[in-house]
Tab-separated table of C-alpha atoms in Angstrom:
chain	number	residue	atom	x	y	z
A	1	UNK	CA	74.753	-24.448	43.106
A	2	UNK	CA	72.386	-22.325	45.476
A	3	UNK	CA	69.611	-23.487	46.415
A	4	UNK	CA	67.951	-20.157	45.237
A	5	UNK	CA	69.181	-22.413	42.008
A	6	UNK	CA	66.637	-25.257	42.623
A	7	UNK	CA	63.028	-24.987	41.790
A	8	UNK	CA	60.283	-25.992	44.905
A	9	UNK	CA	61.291	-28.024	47.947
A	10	UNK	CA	61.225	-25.450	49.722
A	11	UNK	CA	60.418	-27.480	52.988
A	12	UNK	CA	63.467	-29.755	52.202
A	13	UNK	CA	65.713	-26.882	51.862
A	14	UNK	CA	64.443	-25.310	55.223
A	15	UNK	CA	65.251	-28.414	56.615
A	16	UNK	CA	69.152	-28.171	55.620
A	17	UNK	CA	69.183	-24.736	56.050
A	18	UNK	CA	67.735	-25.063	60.091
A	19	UNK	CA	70.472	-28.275	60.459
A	20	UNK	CA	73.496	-25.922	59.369
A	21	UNK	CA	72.360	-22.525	61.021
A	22	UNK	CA	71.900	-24.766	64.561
A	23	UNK	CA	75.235	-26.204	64.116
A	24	UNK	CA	73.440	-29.849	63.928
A	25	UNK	CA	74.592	-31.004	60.896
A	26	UNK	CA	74.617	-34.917	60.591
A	27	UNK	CA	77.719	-36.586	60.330
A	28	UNK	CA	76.218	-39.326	57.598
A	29	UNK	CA	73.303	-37.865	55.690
A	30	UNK	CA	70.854	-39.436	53.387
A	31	UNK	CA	68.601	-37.387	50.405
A	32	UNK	CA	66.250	-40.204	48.935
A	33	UNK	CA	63.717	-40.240	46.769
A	34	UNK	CA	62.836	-41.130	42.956
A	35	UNK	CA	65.571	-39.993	40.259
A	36	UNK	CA	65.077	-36.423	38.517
A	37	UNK	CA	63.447	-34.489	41.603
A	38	UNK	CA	66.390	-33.101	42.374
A	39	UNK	CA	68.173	-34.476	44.965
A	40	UNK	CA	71.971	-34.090	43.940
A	41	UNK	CA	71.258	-30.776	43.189
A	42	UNK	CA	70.531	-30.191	46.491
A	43	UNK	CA	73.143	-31.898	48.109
A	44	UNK	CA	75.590	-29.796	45.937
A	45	UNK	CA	73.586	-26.696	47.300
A	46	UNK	CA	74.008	-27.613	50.924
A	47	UNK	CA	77.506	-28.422	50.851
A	48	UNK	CA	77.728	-24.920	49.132
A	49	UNK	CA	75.957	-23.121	52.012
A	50	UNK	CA	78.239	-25.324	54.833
A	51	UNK	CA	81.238	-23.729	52.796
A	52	UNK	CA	80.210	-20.361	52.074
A	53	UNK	CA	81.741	-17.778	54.248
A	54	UNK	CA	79.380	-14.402	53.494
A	55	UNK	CA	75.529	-16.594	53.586
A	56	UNK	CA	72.698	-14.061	52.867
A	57	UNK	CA	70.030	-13.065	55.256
A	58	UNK	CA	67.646	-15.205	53.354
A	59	UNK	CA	69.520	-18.117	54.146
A	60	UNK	CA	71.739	-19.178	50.707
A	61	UNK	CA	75.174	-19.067	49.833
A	62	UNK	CA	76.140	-15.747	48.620
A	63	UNK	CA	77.758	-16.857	45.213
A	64	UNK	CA	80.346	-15.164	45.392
A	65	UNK	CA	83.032	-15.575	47.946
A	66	UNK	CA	86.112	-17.748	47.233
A	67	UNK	CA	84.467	-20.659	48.406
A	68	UNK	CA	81.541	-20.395	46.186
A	69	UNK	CA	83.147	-19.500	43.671
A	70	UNK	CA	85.296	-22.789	43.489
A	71	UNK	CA	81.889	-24.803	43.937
A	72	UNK	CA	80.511	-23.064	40.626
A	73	UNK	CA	83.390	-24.861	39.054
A	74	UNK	CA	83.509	-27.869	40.971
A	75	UNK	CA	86.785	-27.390	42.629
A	76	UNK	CA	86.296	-26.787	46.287
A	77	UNK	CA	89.314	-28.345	47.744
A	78	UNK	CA	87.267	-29.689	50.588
A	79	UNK	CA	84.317	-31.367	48.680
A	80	UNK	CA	85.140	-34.994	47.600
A	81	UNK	CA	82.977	-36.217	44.625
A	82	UNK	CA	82.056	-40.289	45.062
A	83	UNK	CA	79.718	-41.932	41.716
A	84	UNK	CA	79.511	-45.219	40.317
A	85	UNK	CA	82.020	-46.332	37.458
A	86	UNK	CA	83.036	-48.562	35.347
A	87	UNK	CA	85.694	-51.037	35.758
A	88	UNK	CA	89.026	-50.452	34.831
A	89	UNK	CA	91.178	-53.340	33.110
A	90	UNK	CA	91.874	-56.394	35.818
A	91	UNK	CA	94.928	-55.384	37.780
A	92	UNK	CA	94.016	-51.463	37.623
A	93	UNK	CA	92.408	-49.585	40.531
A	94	UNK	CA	89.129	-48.238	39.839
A	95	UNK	CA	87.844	-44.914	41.752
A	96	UNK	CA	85.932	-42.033	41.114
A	97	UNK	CA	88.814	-39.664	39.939
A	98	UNK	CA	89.525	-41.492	37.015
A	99	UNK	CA	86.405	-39.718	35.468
A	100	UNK	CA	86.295	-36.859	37.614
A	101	UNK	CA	86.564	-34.807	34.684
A	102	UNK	CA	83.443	-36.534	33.105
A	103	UNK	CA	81.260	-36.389	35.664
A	104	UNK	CA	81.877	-32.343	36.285
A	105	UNK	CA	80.859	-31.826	32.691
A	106	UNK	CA	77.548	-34.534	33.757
A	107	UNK	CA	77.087	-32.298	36.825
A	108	UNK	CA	77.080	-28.789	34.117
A	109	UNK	CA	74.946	-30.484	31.492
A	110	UNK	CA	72.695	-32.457	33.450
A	111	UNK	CA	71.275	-31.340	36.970
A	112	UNK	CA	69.017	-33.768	37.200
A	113	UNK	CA	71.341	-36.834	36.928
A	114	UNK	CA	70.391	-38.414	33.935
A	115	UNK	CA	71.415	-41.876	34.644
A	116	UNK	CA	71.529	-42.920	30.944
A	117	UNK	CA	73.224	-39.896	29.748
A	118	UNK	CA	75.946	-41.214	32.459
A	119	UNK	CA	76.442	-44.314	30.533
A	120	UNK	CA	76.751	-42.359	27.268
A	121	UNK	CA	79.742	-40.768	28.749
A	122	UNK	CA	81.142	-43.422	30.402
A	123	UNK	CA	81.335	-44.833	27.198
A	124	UNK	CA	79.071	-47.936	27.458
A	125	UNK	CA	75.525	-47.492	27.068
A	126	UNK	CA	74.752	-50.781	28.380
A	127	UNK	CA	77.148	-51.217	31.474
A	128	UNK	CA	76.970	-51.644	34.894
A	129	UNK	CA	78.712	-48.955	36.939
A	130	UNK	CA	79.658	-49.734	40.530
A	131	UNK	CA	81.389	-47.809	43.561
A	132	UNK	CA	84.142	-50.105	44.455
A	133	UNK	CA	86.506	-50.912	47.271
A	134	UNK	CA	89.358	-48.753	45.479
A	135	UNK	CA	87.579	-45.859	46.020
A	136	UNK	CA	86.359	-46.872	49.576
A	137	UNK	CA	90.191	-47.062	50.140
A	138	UNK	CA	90.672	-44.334	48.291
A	139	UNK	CA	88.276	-42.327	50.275
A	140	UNK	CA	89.212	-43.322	54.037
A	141	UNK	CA	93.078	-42.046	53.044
A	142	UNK	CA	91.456	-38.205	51.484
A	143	UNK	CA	88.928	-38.063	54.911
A	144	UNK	CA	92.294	-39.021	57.327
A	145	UNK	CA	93.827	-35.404	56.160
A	146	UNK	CA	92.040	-32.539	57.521
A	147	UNK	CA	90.130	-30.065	56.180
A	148	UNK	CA	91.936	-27.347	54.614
A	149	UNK	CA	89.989	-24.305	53.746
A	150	UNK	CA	86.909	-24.775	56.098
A	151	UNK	CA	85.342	-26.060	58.804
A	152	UNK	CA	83.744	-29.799	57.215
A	153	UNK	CA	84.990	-32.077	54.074
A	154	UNK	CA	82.363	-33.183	52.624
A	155	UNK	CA	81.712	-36.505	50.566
A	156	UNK	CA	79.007	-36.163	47.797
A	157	UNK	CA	78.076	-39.729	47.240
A	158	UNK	CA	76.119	-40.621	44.296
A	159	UNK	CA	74.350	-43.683	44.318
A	160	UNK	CA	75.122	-45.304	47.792
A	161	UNK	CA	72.897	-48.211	46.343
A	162	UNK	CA	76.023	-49.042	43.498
A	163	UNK	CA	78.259	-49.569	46.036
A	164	UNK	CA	79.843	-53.285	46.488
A	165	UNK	CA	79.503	-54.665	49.670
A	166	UNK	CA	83.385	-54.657	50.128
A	167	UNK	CA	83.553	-51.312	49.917
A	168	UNK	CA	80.517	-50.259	51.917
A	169	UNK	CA	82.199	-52.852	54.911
A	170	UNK	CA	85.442	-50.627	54.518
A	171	UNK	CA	83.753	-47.442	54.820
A	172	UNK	CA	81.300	-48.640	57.654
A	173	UNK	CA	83.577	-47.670	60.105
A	174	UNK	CA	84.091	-44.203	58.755
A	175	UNK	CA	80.661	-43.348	58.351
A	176	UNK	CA	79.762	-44.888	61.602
A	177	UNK	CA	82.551	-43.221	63.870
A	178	UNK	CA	83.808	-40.633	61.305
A	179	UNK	CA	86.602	-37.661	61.588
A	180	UNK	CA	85.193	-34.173	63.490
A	181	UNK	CA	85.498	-31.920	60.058
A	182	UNK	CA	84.266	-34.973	58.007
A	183	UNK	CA	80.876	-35.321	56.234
A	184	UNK	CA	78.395	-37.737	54.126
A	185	UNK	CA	75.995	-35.930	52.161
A	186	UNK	CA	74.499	-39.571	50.063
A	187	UNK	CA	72.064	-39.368	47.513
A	188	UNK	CA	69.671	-42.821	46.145
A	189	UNK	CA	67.104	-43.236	43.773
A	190	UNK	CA	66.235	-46.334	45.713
A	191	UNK	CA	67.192	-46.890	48.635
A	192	UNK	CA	65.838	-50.202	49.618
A	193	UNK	CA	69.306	-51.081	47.864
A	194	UNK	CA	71.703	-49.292	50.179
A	195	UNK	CA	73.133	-52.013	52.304
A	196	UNK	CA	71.323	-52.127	55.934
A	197	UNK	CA	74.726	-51.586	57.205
A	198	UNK	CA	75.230	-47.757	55.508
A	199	UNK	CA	71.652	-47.472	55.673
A	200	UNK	CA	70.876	-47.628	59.174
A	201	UNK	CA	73.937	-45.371	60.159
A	202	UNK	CA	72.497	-42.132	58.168
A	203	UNK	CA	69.657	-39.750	59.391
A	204	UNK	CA	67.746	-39.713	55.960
A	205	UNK	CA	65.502	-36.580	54.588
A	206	UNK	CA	63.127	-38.282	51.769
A	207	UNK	CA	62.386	-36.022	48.954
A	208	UNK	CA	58.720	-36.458	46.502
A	209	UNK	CA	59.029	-36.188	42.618
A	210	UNK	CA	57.736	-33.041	41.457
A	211	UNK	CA	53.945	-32.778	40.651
A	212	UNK	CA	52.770	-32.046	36.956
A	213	UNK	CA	51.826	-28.204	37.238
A	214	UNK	CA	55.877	-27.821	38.890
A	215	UNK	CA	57.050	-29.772	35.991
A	216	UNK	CA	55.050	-27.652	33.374
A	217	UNK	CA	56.302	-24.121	35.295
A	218	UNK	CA	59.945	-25.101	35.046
A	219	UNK	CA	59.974	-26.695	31.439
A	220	UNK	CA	58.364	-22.979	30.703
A	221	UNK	CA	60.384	-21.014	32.768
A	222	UNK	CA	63.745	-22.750	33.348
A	223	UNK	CA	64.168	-24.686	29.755
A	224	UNK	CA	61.965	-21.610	27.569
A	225	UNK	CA	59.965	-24.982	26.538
A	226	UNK	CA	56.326	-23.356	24.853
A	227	UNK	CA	53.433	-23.917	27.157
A	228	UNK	CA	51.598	-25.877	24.743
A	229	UNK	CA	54.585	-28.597	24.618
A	230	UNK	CA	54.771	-27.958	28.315
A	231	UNK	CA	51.251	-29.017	28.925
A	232	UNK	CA	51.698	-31.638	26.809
A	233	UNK	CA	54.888	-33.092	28.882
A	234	UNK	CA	53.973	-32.417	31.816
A	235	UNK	CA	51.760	-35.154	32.441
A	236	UNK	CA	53.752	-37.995	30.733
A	237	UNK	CA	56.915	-37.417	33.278
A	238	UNK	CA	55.382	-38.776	36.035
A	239	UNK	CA	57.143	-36.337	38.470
A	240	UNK	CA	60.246	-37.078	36.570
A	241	UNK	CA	62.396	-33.783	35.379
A	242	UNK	CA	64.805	-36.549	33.504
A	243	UNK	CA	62.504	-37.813	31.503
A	244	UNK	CA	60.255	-34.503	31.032
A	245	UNK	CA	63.389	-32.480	29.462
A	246	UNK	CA	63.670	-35.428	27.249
A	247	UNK	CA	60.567	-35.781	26.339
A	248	UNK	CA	60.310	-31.706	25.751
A	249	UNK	CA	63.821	-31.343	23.797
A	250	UNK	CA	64.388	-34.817	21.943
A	251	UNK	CA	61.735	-34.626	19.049
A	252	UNK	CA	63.818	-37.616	17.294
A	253	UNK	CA	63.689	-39.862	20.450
A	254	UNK	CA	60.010	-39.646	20.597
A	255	UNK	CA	59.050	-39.839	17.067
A	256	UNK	CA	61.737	-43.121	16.936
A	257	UNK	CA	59.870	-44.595	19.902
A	258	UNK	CA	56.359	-43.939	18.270
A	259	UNK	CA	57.343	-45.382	15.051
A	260	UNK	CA	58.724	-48.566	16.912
A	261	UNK	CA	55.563	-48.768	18.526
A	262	UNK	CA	53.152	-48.504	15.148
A	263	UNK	CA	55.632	-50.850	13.219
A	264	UNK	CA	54.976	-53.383	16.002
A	265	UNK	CA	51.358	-53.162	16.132
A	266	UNK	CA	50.760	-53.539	12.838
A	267	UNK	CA	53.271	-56.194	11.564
A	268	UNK	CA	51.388	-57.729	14.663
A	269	UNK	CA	47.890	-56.696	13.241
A	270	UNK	CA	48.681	-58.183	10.204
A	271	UNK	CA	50.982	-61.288	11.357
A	272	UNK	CA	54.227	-60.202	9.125
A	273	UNK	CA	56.347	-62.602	11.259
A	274	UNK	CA	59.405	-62.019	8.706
A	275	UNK	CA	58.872	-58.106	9.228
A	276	UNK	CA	58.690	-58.150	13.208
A	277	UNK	CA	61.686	-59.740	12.953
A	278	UNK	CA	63.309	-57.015	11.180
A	279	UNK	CA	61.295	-55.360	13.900
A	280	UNK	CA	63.870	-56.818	16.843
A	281	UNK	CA	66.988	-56.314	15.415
A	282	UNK	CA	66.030	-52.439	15.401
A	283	UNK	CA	64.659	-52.714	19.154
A	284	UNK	CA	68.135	-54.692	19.846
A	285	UNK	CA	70.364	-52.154	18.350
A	286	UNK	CA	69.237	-49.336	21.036
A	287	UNK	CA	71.262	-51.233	23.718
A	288	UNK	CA	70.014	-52.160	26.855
A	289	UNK	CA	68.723	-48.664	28.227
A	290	UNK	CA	67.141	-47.814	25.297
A	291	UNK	CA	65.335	-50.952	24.820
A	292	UNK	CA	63.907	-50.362	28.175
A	293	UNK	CA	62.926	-47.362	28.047
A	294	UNK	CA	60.923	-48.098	24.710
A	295	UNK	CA	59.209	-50.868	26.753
A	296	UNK	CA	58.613	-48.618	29.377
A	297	UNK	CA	57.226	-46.134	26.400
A	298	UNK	CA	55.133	-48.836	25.232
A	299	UNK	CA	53.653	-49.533	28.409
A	300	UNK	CA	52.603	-45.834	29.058
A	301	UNK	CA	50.871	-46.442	25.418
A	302	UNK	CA	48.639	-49.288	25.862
A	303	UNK	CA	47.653	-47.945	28.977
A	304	UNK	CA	46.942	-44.458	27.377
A	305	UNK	CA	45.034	-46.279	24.460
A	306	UNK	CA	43.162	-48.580	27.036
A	307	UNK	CA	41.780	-45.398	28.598
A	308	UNK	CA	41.023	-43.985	25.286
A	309	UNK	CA	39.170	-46.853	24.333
A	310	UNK	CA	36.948	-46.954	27.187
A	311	UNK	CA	36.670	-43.124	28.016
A	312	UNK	CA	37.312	-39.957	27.020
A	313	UNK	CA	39.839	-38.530	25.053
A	314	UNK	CA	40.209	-35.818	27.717
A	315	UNK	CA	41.325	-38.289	30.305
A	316	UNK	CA	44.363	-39.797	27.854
A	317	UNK	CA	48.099	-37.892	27.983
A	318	UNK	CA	49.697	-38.408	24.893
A	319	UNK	CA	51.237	-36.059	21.784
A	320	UNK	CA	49.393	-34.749	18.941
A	321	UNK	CA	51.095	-37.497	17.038
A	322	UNK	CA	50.117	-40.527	19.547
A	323	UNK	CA	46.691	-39.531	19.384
A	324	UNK	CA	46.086	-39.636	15.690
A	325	UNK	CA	47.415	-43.162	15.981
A	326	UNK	CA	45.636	-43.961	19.024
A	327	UNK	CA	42.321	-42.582	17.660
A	328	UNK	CA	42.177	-45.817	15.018
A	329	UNK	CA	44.052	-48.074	17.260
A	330	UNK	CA	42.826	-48.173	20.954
A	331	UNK	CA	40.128	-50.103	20.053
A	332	UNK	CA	42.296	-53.110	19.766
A	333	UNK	CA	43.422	-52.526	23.403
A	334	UNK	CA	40.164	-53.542	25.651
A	335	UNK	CA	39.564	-55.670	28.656
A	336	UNK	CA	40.521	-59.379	27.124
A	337	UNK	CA	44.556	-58.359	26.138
A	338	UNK	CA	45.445	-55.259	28.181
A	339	UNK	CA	46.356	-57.059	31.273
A	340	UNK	CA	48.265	-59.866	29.038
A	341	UNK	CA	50.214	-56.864	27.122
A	342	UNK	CA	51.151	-55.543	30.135
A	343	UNK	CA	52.963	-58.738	31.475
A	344	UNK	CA	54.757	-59.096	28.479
A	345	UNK	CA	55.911	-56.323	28.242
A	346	UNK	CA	56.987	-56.008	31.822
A	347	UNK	CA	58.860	-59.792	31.500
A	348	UNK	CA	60.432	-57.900	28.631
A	349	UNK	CA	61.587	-55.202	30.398
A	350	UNK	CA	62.603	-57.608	33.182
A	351	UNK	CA	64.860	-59.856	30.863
A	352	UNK	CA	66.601	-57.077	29.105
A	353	UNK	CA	67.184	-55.525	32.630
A	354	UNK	CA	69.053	-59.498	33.556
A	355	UNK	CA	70.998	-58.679	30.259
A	356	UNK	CA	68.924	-61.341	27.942
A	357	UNK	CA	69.508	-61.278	24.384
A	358	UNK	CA	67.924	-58.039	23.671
A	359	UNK	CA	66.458	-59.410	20.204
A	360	UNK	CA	65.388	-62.860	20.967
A	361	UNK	CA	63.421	-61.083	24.304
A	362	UNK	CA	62.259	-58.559	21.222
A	363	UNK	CA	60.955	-61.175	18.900
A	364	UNK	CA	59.039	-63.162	21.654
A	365	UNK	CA	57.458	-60.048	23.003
A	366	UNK	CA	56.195	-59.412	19.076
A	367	UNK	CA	55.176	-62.783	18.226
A	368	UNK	CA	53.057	-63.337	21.507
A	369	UNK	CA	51.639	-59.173	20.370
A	370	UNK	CA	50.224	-61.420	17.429
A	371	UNK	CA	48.149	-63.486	19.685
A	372	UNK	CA	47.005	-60.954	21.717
A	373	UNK	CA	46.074	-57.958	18.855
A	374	UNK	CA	43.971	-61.021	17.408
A	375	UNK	CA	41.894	-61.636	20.676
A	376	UNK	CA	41.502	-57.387	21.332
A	377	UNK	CA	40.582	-57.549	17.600
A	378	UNK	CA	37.841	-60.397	18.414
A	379	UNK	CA	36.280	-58.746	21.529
């Protein structure tokens, strides 16, 4: 990965770029910022460019010396990939090598760390992937050996904010007081969840989603998504390159999510408690990430349809297919229920996050819709 590789950012990539040409690279660094800007992809590209023995007057790693050569396949001796994972059966270590083979086909298929698509190929959808004090151990035994093809190791930490707090204690002292030729390169999606201890011991470089007219140029340009489905996308990402490359190649995810979303409103509409209950089981059988991220779909809606409703259609962001819905149902979503929707569906959300029973949490959320369609419906 060169940064060349990376669209925008430029001024974050300057900023590696100036910290390795000086020689004043930091021993424990920190790229955070929200998920799908980016950010691992850049810490790949850096560790690249530290590596790289022929860089280019432009300041990027060449491509095609031995040493970046082994980082297009992932097997530079001397970088160390750390992620979260599952746990192994009690009695079993569990470190980041057992699925190092996994996550180098995540890194090729998925550059912007799709989180969920990392659960898909962990094999459970709805688990809870940690970094664990095996591979802290694990870790401080590969950083006591030297380097052995270049100047720096360097860790690639995914996630800093999935690690236990046993094995961020046993790496505090390595990251704090670490080896000459060793480095941190850590990546978060939040990190208000990093332990203070890891935390406070890296010099961090925060990184801003992309804006809408960036997202629309590299769905075009990058993905060969049309420009009409492009500027369609674009807007509903929210800065997001995860979710827009979803949204832009997944026409079944969409149209599933839509249908959900109709078949709730108007079993509501018409208070079919028998069918809304129907209604769960299918919400339920998406597992926990894709239950939330239908909530989170549903929420984008009703907001969508509340501005509908009281504007202008120009103002609203939704497909071709949301707006023929929207045009006959927005007026149901008005000052009296929107703000009530939107607590219920974020307690939703919130439950199935705590790992609630994903279709009792479903039902409640429809039967309380019933309610609240009736008082939009009465306004």
């Amino acid at each position: 990965m060169r940064f060349a590789d990376i669209p925008y950012h430029d001024d974050v990539k300057r900023r590696l770029r100036e910290m390795v040409d000086s020689n004043h690279i930091p021993h424990a660094l920190l790229l955070e910022g929200p998920a799908g800007c980016g950010k691992f992809a850049l810490a790949r590209a850096l560790a690249q460019y530290i590596h790289c023995t022929a860089r280019t007057p432009e300041g990027d790693a060449c491509g095609r010396c031995p040493a970046c050569i082994q980082h297009a396949s992932f097997g530079h001796i001397d970088t160390h990939f750390s992620f979260p994972v599952l746990k192994r059966k009690s009695g079993q270590t569990t470190i980041s090598d057992d699925y190092l083979s996994e996550f180098k086909q995540f890194l090729a298929d998925s550059p912007y760390m799709d989180f969920d698509r990392w659960l898909s190929m962990l094999g459970n959808p709805n688990g809870q992937p940690l970094i664990y004090v095996d591979e802290a151990s694990a870790l401080l035994e590969r950083m006591n050996r030297t380097a052995r093809q270049s100047k720096y190791k360097i860790v690639l930490m995914w996630l800093p904010e999935r690690m236990q707090e046993a094995a961020a204690n046993k790496l505090l002292k390595l990251v704090e007081e670490p080896y000459p030729d060793t480095l941190f390169v850590m990546v978060s999606d939040n990190a208000k969840e990093i332990l203070p201890t890891i935390y406070s011991r890296t010099q961090r470089i925060p990184m801003r989603c992309y804006t809408e007219p960036e997202i629309r140029d590299i769905l075009m340009k990058n993905h060969g998504i049309d420009d009409m489905e492009a500027e369609t996308v674009a807007p509903l990402a929210d800065g997001n390159m995860t979710a827009a490359l979803k949204m832009a190649g997944d026409d079944t995810g969409k149209a599933m999510f839509l249908d959900l979303f109709m078949e709730l409103m108007r079993k509501a509409y018409m208070r079919q408690v028998g069918d809304l209950r129907k209604w769960s089981a299918k919400v339920a059988d998406m597992g926990r990430e894709g239950t939330i991220r239908f909530y989170d779909y549903c929420a984008r809606l009703v907001r969508e349809n509340f501005i509908l409703n009281i504007g202008d259609l120009r103002l609203v962001s939704m497909t071709p297919a949301e707006i023929e819905f929207s045009r006959r149902f927005s007026p149901f979503i008005n000052v009296m229920n929107v703000e009530r929707i939107f607590s219920i569906l974020t307690a939703a959300r919130n439950d199935t996050m705590l790992n609630g029973n994903g279709k009792i949490i479903a039902f409640d959320l429809a039967v309380k819709m019933i309610l609240l369609i009736k008082q939009g419906q009465e306004s």
